[in-house]
GROMACS .gro file of C-alpha atoms in nm:
model
  429
    1MET     CA    1   0.379  -2.724  -0.354
    2PRO     CA    2   0.151  -2.564  -0.083
    3LYS     CA    3   0.285  -2.248   0.032
    4SER     CA    4   0.239  -2.345   0.390
    5ALA     CA    5   0.529  -2.578   0.368
    6LEU     CA    6   0.769  -2.363   0.267
    7THR     CA    7   0.855  -2.187   0.622
    8GLY     CA    8   0.994  -2.488   0.789
    9SER     CA    9   1.214  -2.579   0.495
   10ARG     CA   10   1.331  -2.235   0.486
   11ILE     CA   11   1.392  -2.213   0.875
   12ARG     CA   12   1.631  -2.548   0.808
   13GLU     CA   13   1.813  -2.386   0.497
   14HIS     CA   14   1.889  -2.079   0.707
   15ARG     CA   15   2.000  -2.300   0.996
   16LEU     CA   16   2.214  -2.517   0.796
   17MET     CA   17   2.374  -2.194   0.605
   18ARG     CA   18   2.500  -2.060   0.949
   19GLY     CA   19   2.623  -2.412   1.075
   20LEU     CA   20   2.347  -2.421   1.350
   21LYS     CA   21   2.281  -2.756   1.503
   22GLN     CA   22   1.934  -2.823   1.549
   23ALA     CA   23   1.940  -2.888   1.919
   24ASP     CA   24   2.143  -2.552   1.947
   25LEU     CA   25   1.876  -2.354   1.790
   26ALA     CA   26   1.601  -2.507   1.990
   27ARG     CA   27   1.774  -2.430   2.318
   28GLU     CA   28   1.850  -2.065   2.201
   29ILE     CA   29   1.438  -2.002   2.128
   30GLY     CA   30   1.325  -2.218   2.412
   31ILE     CA   31   1.162  -2.507   2.233
   32SER     CA   32   1.254  -2.881   2.240
   33ALA     CA   33   1.460  -3.016   1.954
   34SER     CA   34   1.208  -3.246   1.845
   35TYR     CA   35   0.945  -2.959   1.844
   36LEU     CA   36   1.199  -2.776   1.590
   37ASN     CA   37   1.237  -3.095   1.407
   38LEU     CA   38   0.869  -3.102   1.350
   39ILE     CA   39   0.874  -2.751   1.239
   40GLU     CA   40   1.149  -2.802   0.976
   41HIS     CA   41   0.962  -3.133   0.823
   42ASN     CA   42   0.652  -2.896   0.781
   43ARG     CA   43   0.453  -3.100   1.023
   44ARG     CA   44   0.361  -2.808   1.319
   45ARG     CA   45   0.269  -2.455   1.222
   46ILE     CA   46   0.484  -2.145   1.316
   47GLY     CA   47   0.381  -1.792   1.403
   48GLY     CA   48   0.383  -1.501   1.649
   49LYS     CA   49   0.694  -1.513   1.921
   50THR     CA   50   0.838  -1.841   1.815
   51LEU     CA   51   0.855  -1.701   1.455
   52LEU     CA   52   1.015  -1.371   1.585
   53ALA     CA   53   1.265  -1.559   1.804
   54LEU     CA   54   1.414  -1.793   1.522
   55SER     CA   55   1.468  -1.492   1.323
   56GLU     CA   56   1.622  -1.277   1.549
   57VAL     CA   57   1.866  -1.596   1.648
   58LEU     CA   58   1.893  -1.636   1.289
   59GLY     CA   59   1.981  -1.267   1.200
   60ILE     CA   60   1.710  -1.228   0.932
   61ASP     CA   61   1.377  -1.064   0.879
   62PRO     CA   62   1.061  -1.234   1.010
   63SER     CA   63   0.916  -1.199   0.670
   64THR     CA   64   1.198  -1.401   0.505
   65LEU     CA   65   1.077  -1.711   0.673
   66SER     CA   66   0.690  -1.629   0.712
   67GLN     CA   67   0.419  -1.689   0.466
   68GLY     CA   68   0.290  -1.340   0.460
   69ALA     CA   69   0.575  -1.219   0.256
   70GLU     CA   70   0.498  -1.475  -0.016
   71ARG     CA   71   0.145  -1.437   0.029
   72ALA     CA   72   0.170  -1.073  -0.099
   73VAL     CA   73   0.372  -1.184  -0.406
   74VAL     CA   74   0.125  -1.457  -0.469
   75THR     CA   75  -0.132  -1.234  -0.440
   76GLU     CA   76  -0.007  -0.963  -0.694
   77LEU     CA   77   0.084  -1.262  -0.913
   78GLN     CA   78  -0.277  -1.365  -0.911
   79ASP     CA   79  -0.385  -1.005  -1.021
   80ALA     CA   80  -0.135  -0.967  -1.306
   81ALA     CA   81  -0.275  -1.305  -1.422
   82ALA     CA   82  -0.616  -1.174  -1.410
   83SER     CA   83  -0.538  -0.847  -1.598
   84ASP     CA   84  -0.460  -1.026  -1.924
   85SER     CA   85  -0.775  -1.275  -1.972
   86ASP     CA   86  -0.624  -1.357  -2.302
   87THR     CA   87  -0.324  -1.557  -2.189
   88GLN     CA   88  -0.385  -1.871  -2.001
   89VAL     CA   89  -0.146  -1.937  -1.692
   90GLU     CA   90  -0.122  -2.204  -1.466
   91LEU     CA   91  -0.262  -2.037  -1.133
   92ASP     CA   92  -0.215  -2.368  -0.956
   93GLN     CA   93   0.148  -2.357  -0.972
   94ILE     CA   94   0.194  -1.987  -0.847
   95ASP     CA   95   0.312  -2.102  -0.522
   96ASP     CA   96   0.535  -2.293  -0.697
   97LEU     CA   97   0.695  -2.038  -0.887
   98VAL     CA   98   0.745  -1.798  -0.578
   99ALA     CA   99   0.924  -2.098  -0.395
  100ARG     CA  100   1.186  -2.196  -0.672
  101PHE     CA  101   1.200  -1.876  -0.872
  102PRO     CA  102   1.164  -1.575  -0.620
  103GLY     CA  103   1.355  -1.358  -0.839
  104TRP     CA  104   1.138  -1.429  -1.130
  105ALA     CA  105   0.833  -1.357  -0.941
  106ALA     CA  106   0.962  -1.058  -0.775
  107LYS     CA  107   1.023  -0.907  -1.140
  108ILE     CA  108   0.710  -0.997  -1.288
  109THR     CA  109   0.542  -0.830  -0.997
  110ALA     CA  110   0.732  -0.524  -1.009
  111GLN     CA  111   0.676  -0.526  -1.403
  112HIS     CA  112   0.300  -0.548  -1.301
  113ARG     CA  113   0.302  -0.296  -1.058
  114ARG     CA  114   0.465  -0.069  -1.307
  115LEU     CA  115   0.248  -0.142  -1.564
  116ARG     CA  116  -0.061  -0.069  -1.345
  117ALA     CA  117   0.106   0.264  -1.228
  118LEU     CA  118   0.157   0.375  -1.605
  119GLU     CA  119  -0.229   0.277  -1.696
  120ARG     CA  120  -0.314   0.524  -1.397
  121THR     CA  121  -0.096   0.796  -1.532
  122VAL     CA  122  -0.229   0.744  -1.900
  123GLY     CA  123  -0.593   0.743  -1.736
  124GLY     CA  124  -0.515   1.080  -1.505
  125LEU     CA  125  -0.346   1.268  -1.817
  126ASN     CA  126  -0.641   1.183  -2.023
  127ASP     CA  127  -0.893   1.324  -1.759
  128ARG     CA  128  -0.649   1.642  -1.733
  129LEU     CA  129  -0.670   1.688  -2.062
  130THR     CA  130  -1.029   1.652  -2.097
  131HIS     CA  131  -1.122   1.857  -1.774
  132ASP     CA  132  -0.832   2.091  -1.741
  133PRO     CA  133  -0.957   2.449  -1.750
  134VAL     CA  134  -0.604   2.592  -1.812
  135LEU     CA  135  -0.525   2.366  -2.097
  136SER     CA  136  -0.879   2.432  -2.246
  137GLU     CA  137  -0.795   2.796  -2.228
  138LYS     CA  138  -0.465   2.763  -2.385
  139MET     CA  139  -0.570   2.517  -2.648
  140HIS     CA  140  -0.857   2.775  -2.737
  141GLU     CA  141  -0.629   3.073  -2.797
  142VAL     CA  142  -0.423   2.846  -3.002
  143LEU     CA  143  -0.683   2.735  -3.223
  144SER     CA  144  -0.837   3.123  -3.267
  145THR     CA  145  -0.499   3.236  -3.325
  146VAL     CA  146  -0.463   2.977  -3.613
  147SER     CA  147  -0.825   3.099  -3.737
  148ALA     CA  148  -0.678   3.436  -3.759
  149ILE     CA  149  -0.393   3.391  -3.938
  150ARG     CA  150  -0.574   3.173  -4.186
  151SER     CA  151  -0.835   3.414  -4.257
  152THR     CA  152  -0.570   3.670  -4.301
  153ALA     CA  153  -0.377   3.473  -4.536
  154SER     CA  154  -0.723   3.379  -4.738
  155ILE     CA  155  -0.786   3.776  -4.787
  156LEU     CA  156  -0.432   3.811  -4.940
  157VAL     CA  157  -0.433   3.514  -5.184
  158ALA     CA  158  -0.806   3.590  -5.289
  159THR     CA  159  -0.717   3.954  -5.361
  160PRO     CA  160  -0.411   3.989  -5.568
  161ASP     CA  161  -0.508   4.368  -5.672
  162LEU     CA  162  -0.499   4.452  -5.285
  163GLY     CA  163  -0.340   4.804  -5.219
  164ALA     CA  164   0.026   4.841  -5.089
  165GLU     CA  165  -0.109   4.988  -4.761
  166TRP     CA  166  -0.364   4.732  -4.694
  167GLN     CA  167  -0.107   4.441  -4.797
  168ALA     CA  168   0.128   4.606  -4.532
  169ARG     CA  169  -0.151   4.583  -4.258
  170PHE     CA  170  -0.241   4.222  -4.362
  171TYR     CA  171   0.129   4.130  -4.322
  172SER     CA  172   0.159   4.294  -4.010
  173ASN     CA  173  -0.144   4.136  -3.859
  174ILE     CA  174   0.010   3.771  -3.985
  175ASP     CA  175   0.358   3.867  -3.810
  176THR     CA  176   0.170   3.968  -3.500
  177GLU     CA  177  -0.063   3.680  -3.477
  178SER     CA  178   0.214   3.421  -3.573
  179ARG     CA  179   0.415   3.581  -3.272
  180ARG     CA  180   0.118   3.509  -3.028
  181LEU     CA  181   0.073   3.148  -3.175
  182ALA     CA  182   0.405   3.096  -3.093
  183ASP     CA  183   0.392   3.208  -2.742
  184SER     CA  184   0.071   3.013  -2.668
  185SER     CA  185   0.203   2.692  -2.809
  186ALA     CA  186   0.509   2.730  -2.579
  187SER     CA  187   0.296   2.806  -2.293
  188MET     CA  188   0.070   2.492  -2.376
  189ALA     CA  189   0.395   2.247  -2.401
  190ALA     CA  190   0.506   2.398  -2.059
  191HIS     CA  191   0.185   2.299  -1.905
  192LEU     CA  192   0.195   1.995  -2.072
  193ASP     CA  193   0.534   1.878  -1.927
  194HIS     CA  194   0.414   1.987  -1.591
  195LEU     CA  195   0.140   1.762  -1.609
  196SER     CA  196   0.371   1.484  -1.728
  197ARG     CA  197   0.634   1.562  -1.470
  198ASN     CA  198   0.338   1.543  -1.227
  199HIS     CA  199   0.220   1.197  -1.311
  200THR     CA  200   0.520   1.010  -1.396
  201SER     CA  201   0.572   0.846  -1.065
  202ARG     CA  202   0.590   0.458  -1.048
  203ALA     CA  203   0.257   0.447  -0.827
  204THR     CA  204  -0.012   0.637  -0.674
  205PRO     CA  205   0.075   0.847  -0.407
  206LEU     CA  206  -0.087   0.632  -0.131
  207GLU     CA  207   0.079   0.329  -0.272
  208ALA     CA  208   0.424   0.512  -0.272
  209MET     CA  209   0.362   0.613   0.116
  210PHE     CA  210   0.290   0.235   0.190
  211ALA     CA  211   0.612   0.128  -0.011
  212ALA     CA  212   0.823   0.390   0.180
  213LEU     CA  213   0.672   0.297   0.551
  214ASP     CA  214   0.714  -0.091   0.446
  215THR     CA  215   1.056  -0.036   0.425
  216ARG     CA  216   1.095   0.071   0.787
  217ALA     CA  217   0.830  -0.183   0.911
  218TYR     CA  218   0.653   0.157   1.024
  219HIS     CA  219   0.923   0.229   1.304
  220LEU     CA  220   1.037   0.600   1.236
  221ALA     CA  221   1.313   0.588   1.485
  222GLU     CA  222   1.409   0.978   1.375
  223LEU     CA  223   1.064   1.074   1.500
  224GLU     CA  224   1.105   0.862   1.828
  225ALA     CA  225   1.375   1.126   1.906
  226GLY     CA  226   1.191   1.427   1.806
  227GLY     CA  227   1.324   1.465   1.446
  228ASP     CA  228   1.216   1.703   1.180
  229PRO     CA  229   0.939   1.518   0.942
  230GLN     CA  230   1.059   1.743   0.667
  231ALA     CA  231   1.423   1.622   0.684
  232LEU     CA  232   1.299   1.253   0.710
  233LEU     CA  233   1.090   1.281   0.372
  234ASP     CA  234   1.449   1.301   0.206
  235THR     CA  235   1.538   0.956   0.350
  236PHE     CA  236   1.267   0.796   0.129
  237PRO     CA  237   1.311   0.752  -0.227
  238GLU     CA  238   0.979   0.598  -0.279
  239LEU     CA  239   0.818   0.956  -0.210
  240ASP     CA  240   0.894   1.036  -0.552
  241SER     CA  241   0.579   1.301  -0.604
  242ALA     CA  242   0.486   1.615  -0.390
  243GLU     CA  243   0.131   1.424  -0.316
  244ALA     CA  244   0.321   1.104  -0.171
  245ARG     CA  245   0.570   1.336   0.015
  246ALA     CA  246   0.259   1.555   0.144
  247LEU     CA  247   0.065   1.222   0.264
  248ALA     CA  248   0.374   1.106   0.411
  249LEU     CA  249   0.390   1.448   0.607
  250GLN     CA  250   0.057   1.407   0.734
  251HIS     CA  251   0.136   1.046   0.842
  252PHE     CA  252   0.474   1.175   1.023
  253ALA     CA  253   0.253   1.446   1.216
  254THR     CA  254   0.029   1.170   1.349
  255TYR     CA  255   0.333   0.963   1.445
  256SER     CA  256   0.500   1.271   1.609
  257ALA     CA  257   0.193   1.301   1.830
  258ASP     CA  258   0.167   0.977   1.915
  259ALA     CA  259   0.510   0.926   2.004
  260ALA     CA  260   0.512   1.240   2.238
  261ALA     CA  261   0.172   1.112   2.388
  262MET     CA  262   0.314   0.757   2.438
  263PRO     CA  263   0.736   0.777   2.485
  264LEU     CA  264   0.858   0.461   2.343
  265GLU     CA  265   1.037   0.283   2.626
  266ALA     CA  266   0.735   0.406   2.876
  267PHE     CA  267   0.482   0.273   2.627
  268ARG     CA  268   0.704  -0.065   2.535
  269GLU     CA  269   0.716  -0.132   2.925
  270ALA     CA  270   0.354  -0.087   2.952
  271ALA     CA  271   0.262  -0.309   2.639
  272HIS     CA  272   0.442  -0.595   2.801
  273SER     CA  273   0.272  -0.544   3.163
  274ALA     CA  274  -0.080  -0.511   2.992
  275GLN     CA  275  -0.022  -0.816   2.771
  276PHE     CA  276  -0.060  -0.583   2.425
  277ASP     CA  277  -0.412  -0.503   2.553
  278PRO     CA  278  -0.498  -0.193   2.365
  279SER     CA  279  -0.787  -0.077   2.620
  280ALA     CA  280  -0.580  -0.130   2.903
  281LEU     CA  281  -0.291   0.111   2.722
  282ALA     CA  282  -0.583   0.360   2.627
  283VAL     CA  283  -0.671   0.408   3.017
  284THR     CA  284  -0.297   0.397   3.081
  285PHE     CA  285  -0.178   0.675   2.885
  286ASN     CA  286  -0.536   0.843   2.846
  287VAL     CA  287  -0.537   0.824   2.489
  288PRO     CA  288  -0.800   0.714   2.220
  289LEU     CA  289  -0.774   0.337   2.083
  290ASP     CA  290  -0.686   0.421   1.748
  291ALA     CA  291  -0.380   0.617   1.886
  292VAL     CA  292  -0.289   0.308   2.078
  293PHE     CA  293  -0.317   0.079   1.736
  294ARG     CA  294  -0.101   0.308   1.556
  295ARG     CA  295   0.173   0.274   1.860
  296LEU     CA  296   0.151  -0.079   1.865
  297ALA     CA  297   0.186  -0.129   1.515
  298SER     CA  298   0.518   0.101   1.502
  299LEU     CA  299   0.704  -0.081   1.777
  300PRO     CA  300   1.033  -0.232   1.630
  301ARG     CA  301   1.029  -0.590   1.603
  302SER     CA  302   1.182  -0.802   1.850
  303ALA     CA  303   1.104  -1.172   1.981
  304THR     CA  304   0.889  -1.023   2.301
  305VAL     CA  305   0.658  -0.840   2.059
  306PRO     CA  306   0.407  -1.027   1.891
  307ASP     CA  307   0.357  -1.005   1.489
  308ILE     CA  308   0.119  -0.678   1.476
  309GLY     CA  309  -0.036  -0.540   1.155
  310LEU     CA  310  -0.242  -0.257   1.118
  311VAL     CA  311  -0.528  -0.122   0.877
  312CYS     CA  312  -0.704   0.205   0.854
  313CYS     CA  313  -0.967   0.314   0.598
  314ASP     CA  314  -1.239   0.573   0.538
  315ALA     CA  315  -1.587   0.559   0.550
  316ALA     CA  316  -1.600   0.450   0.183
  317GLY     CA  317  -1.396   0.131   0.273
  318ALA     CA  318  -1.079   0.260   0.114
  319LEU     CA  319  -0.740   0.177   0.251
  320LEU     CA  320  -0.550   0.460   0.405
  321LEU     CA  321  -0.286   0.298   0.578
  322ARG     CA  322  -0.166  -0.062   0.586
  323LYS     CA  323   0.080  -0.290   0.759
  324SER     CA  324   0.069  -0.642   0.674
  325PRO     CA  325   0.108  -0.898   0.938
  326SER     CA  326   0.279  -1.243   0.843
  327GLY     CA  327   0.011  -1.489   0.734
  328LEU     CA  328  -0.239  -1.228   0.589
  329ALA     CA  329  -0.182  -1.058   0.281
  330LEU     CA  330  -0.342  -0.684   0.271
  331PRO     CA  331  -0.453  -0.505  -0.067
  332TRP     CA  332  -0.227  -0.228  -0.188
  333PHE     CA  333  -0.537  -0.015  -0.325
  334GLY     CA  334  -0.902  -0.021  -0.290
  335ALA     CA  335  -1.106  -0.240  -0.019
  336GLY     CA  336  -1.029  -0.513   0.128
  337CYS     CA  337  -1.231  -0.842   0.258
  338PRO     CA  338  -1.590  -0.710   0.336
  339LEU     CA  339  -1.578  -0.986   0.641
  340TRP     CA  340  -1.299  -0.800   0.830
  341PRO     CA  341  -1.386  -0.652   1.122
  342LEU     CA  342  -1.269  -0.312   1.031
  343TYR     CA  343  -1.593  -0.246   0.833
  344THR     CA  344  -1.819  -0.368   1.113
  345ALA     CA  345  -1.682  -0.129   1.322
  346LEU     CA  346  -1.756   0.160   1.077
  347GLY     CA  347  -2.150   0.020   1.144
  348THR     CA  348  -2.118   0.093   1.540
  349PRO     CA  349  -1.877   0.429   1.550
  350GLY     CA  350  -1.728   0.448   1.897
  351PHE     CA  351  -1.780   0.089   1.997
  352PRO     CA  352  -1.480  -0.145   1.967
  353VAL     CA  353  -1.496  -0.486   1.778
  354ARG     CA  354  -1.290  -0.774   1.885
  355GLN     CA  355  -1.309  -1.093   1.686
  356VAL     CA  356  -1.068  -1.414   1.595
  357ILE     CA  357  -1.020  -1.420   1.229
  358GLU     CA  358  -0.822  -1.684   1.002
  359SER     CA  359  -0.687  -1.622   0.686
  360GLU     CA  360  -0.666  -1.854   0.365
  361ASP     CA  361  -0.321  -1.932   0.480
  362ARG     CA  362  -0.474  -2.095   0.810
  363ALA     CA  363  -0.302  -1.811   1.010
  364GLN     CA  364  -0.523  -1.645   1.309
  365PHE     CA  365  -0.527  -1.321   1.448
  366THR     CA  366  -0.685  -1.137   1.735
  367ALA     CA  367  -0.870  -0.846   1.523
  368MET     CA  368  -0.952  -0.548   1.721
  369ALA     CA  369  -1.121  -0.260   1.531
  370VAL     CA  370  -1.291   0.086   1.620
  371ALA     CA  371  -1.458   0.354   1.412
  372TYR     CA  372  -1.360   0.732   1.503
  373PRO     CA  373  -1.471   1.067   1.395
  374THR     CA  374  -1.209   1.236   1.221
  375GLY     CA  375  -1.208   1.601   1.168
  376PRO     CA  376  -1.374   1.889   1.366
  377LEU     CA  377  -1.758   1.829   1.451
  378SER     CA  378  -2.026   2.053   1.327
  379PHE     CA  379  -2.363   2.117   1.357
  380GLU     CA  380  -2.360   2.194   0.970
  381ARG     CA  381  -2.277   1.862   0.814
  382PRO     CA  382  -2.274   1.511   0.946
  383PRO     CA  383  -1.927   1.345   1.121
  384MET     CA  384  -1.711   1.174   0.933
  385TYR     CA  385  -1.561   0.850   1.028
  386HIS     CA  386  -1.247   0.673   0.994
  387ALA     CA  387  -1.181   0.295   1.122
  388ALA     CA  388  -0.866   0.124   1.223
  389MET     CA  389  -0.814  -0.247   1.280
  390LEU     CA  390  -0.529  -0.411   1.462
  391LEU     CA  391  -0.405  -0.756   1.381
  392VAL     CA  392  -0.213  -0.943   1.663
  393ALA     CA  393  -0.084  -1.309   1.562
  394ARG     CA  394  -0.195  -1.569   1.802
  395ASP     CA  395   0.057  -1.808   1.926
  396ASP     CA  396  -0.235  -2.046   1.948
  397GLN     CA  397  -0.348  -2.124   1.602
  398THR     CA  398  -0.632  -2.352   1.710
  399ALA     CA  399  -0.927  -2.131   1.765
  400THR     CA  400  -1.254  -2.337   1.672
  401ASP     CA  401  -1.468  -1.987   1.625
  402ALA     CA  402  -1.224  -1.782   1.410
  403SER     CA  403  -1.416  -1.619   1.143
  404LEU     CA  404  -1.263  -1.674   0.790
  405VAL     CA  405  -1.154  -1.398   0.599
  406GLY     CA  406  -0.969  -1.291   0.293
  407THR     CA  407  -0.771  -1.046   0.108
  408SER     CA  408  -1.022  -0.932  -0.134
  409CYS     CA  409  -1.288  -1.075  -0.322
  410ARG     CA  410  -1.076  -1.039  -0.629
  411VAL     CA  411  -0.820  -1.317  -0.486
  412CYS     CA  412  -1.015  -1.503  -0.251
  413ALA     CA  413  -1.070  -1.881  -0.333
  414ARG     CA  414  -1.390  -1.933  -0.115
  415SER     CA  415  -1.660  -1.963  -0.343
  416ASP     CA  416  -1.946  -1.994  -0.109
  417CYS     CA  417  -1.880  -1.658   0.077
  418PRO     CA  418  -2.213  -1.459   0.135
  419ALA     CA  419  -2.014  -1.131   0.135
  420ARG     CA  420  -1.866  -1.155  -0.234
  421ARG     CA  421  -1.900  -0.862  -0.447
  422GLU     CA  422  -1.719  -0.985  -0.740
  423PRO     CA  423  -1.617  -1.302  -0.914
  424THR     CA  424  -1.277  -1.449  -0.802
  425VAL     CA  425  -0.979  -1.456  -1.072
  426LEU     CA  426  -0.831  -1.785  -0.903
  427THR     CA  427  -1.057  -2.059  -1.096
  428GLN     CA  428  -0.953  -2.131  -1.467
  429GLY     CA  429  -1.170  -2.076  -1.773
   0.00000   0.00000   0.00000
C-alpha cells in the first residue's frame, strides 16, 4: 500500500468515528463535498491549510492524519533494517506494516532507538575508559599498590628466617598497602559508577532535546508568559541527563529572547498580514531572519497557520534543531540531504536563499535558508557560522520547478542523485 494513499482513508475513518456526514465536514472547512469525497478516496493530495482545518474540526493532531508522522516511522524502520544486514526483511512492505500495525511499528522503532543509544553509551564508556585521565591515575594507583603488596609478601615467603622485628615491619607494610588498595578500589568504583550514570540516558543529549521539543510542537507557552526556563526543565521527562538539560536551557534562553523581541499576539497578527513572509517580518520587528524563522516555527498550530518546519545546522552540516513538517522526514542525528537549501546557504553567508523543494512523498515546500555568524566576531579567528532553513508547506502542490530532495542518502531511493555520498539501504541484496 503506498503511503500517500493513507491520509484520505484516515480522514474518512475519523469522520465516521465522530458520526459526521461528508457534506457537513466539507462545509465546516470550506470545501465542496465532492472535493472531500475525492480526498477520502485518495484521488486528491491534501496538505497545508486544508489538512490543518480538517484536523481541527476532527479534534486530532495534524500528524495523525498526515504522511509526515508515518514517514518518520518508515525512515526509522529502514534504518533499523540496515543495521542488521544479515537478516533480510521485506523493505517493500514497510509502508503496509506502518499502516496495518502502527503499534508494532512504533515498538520496533523504539527498540531500535534504545539499541542505538546503548551502542553509543558503550562506545562512550569505552572512550572514557581508554582516555579518562582520572581513571588512568586511579588504575595506576591500584596496580602500584598491588605490586607493593606482592613484593612484600614474596620477601616474607622467600626469607623464613627473617627476624621478628623485620617481619613486623613487613606485616605493617602489607597492612598499610592493603588499606590503601581498598581506598583506591572504592574510589575507582565510585568513578566508574559516576561515568555509568552519566551515560545511561536513552539517547544523545541532542536527540533528547529534539524529543522534548517535539512533545510541545516547539511551542513553549510558559516562556511566552515570561516563565522561568529552569523551572520548565522539570516538565520534560525526556531531558534525562545533565547534558540534555544544558542544551535545552540554551534553547529556552534563545526562545525567551525571541518571544521578548516578537510578542506572540503582535507577531501572529503581523505574520498573517505579511502572509508569513519572513523578510517582511524581519523588517517589521527589526530582528535577523534566523530569529523570524525560529518564531514562525514556534507558532501554535491552527487552521490559519501553514504547516511549518525548521532545520538548523552548524558549519559541519550537523543538525542542531529540527522540527519536521508533514510530508518531509528529517534525520534525528548527523546531516541531512546535501540538496537542501540549508547547505547552499552556508556557501553564501548573509545572503538568503529561497527554493521550492519536493520530498520523496511528493509534498512540496517553500524552503528559505540563511547562514549567519554565531558567537562574538574576532580578528584572532575566522567567523563561525550556523544556518537555518524554514519549510512552509505549499497549498498548491503542482510547482514544476521544484527541486527533488530527500531525508538523507542512507534512506533515499533516488539512485541517480548526483549528490549521493553513500549507498542507499532501500535496495535488497
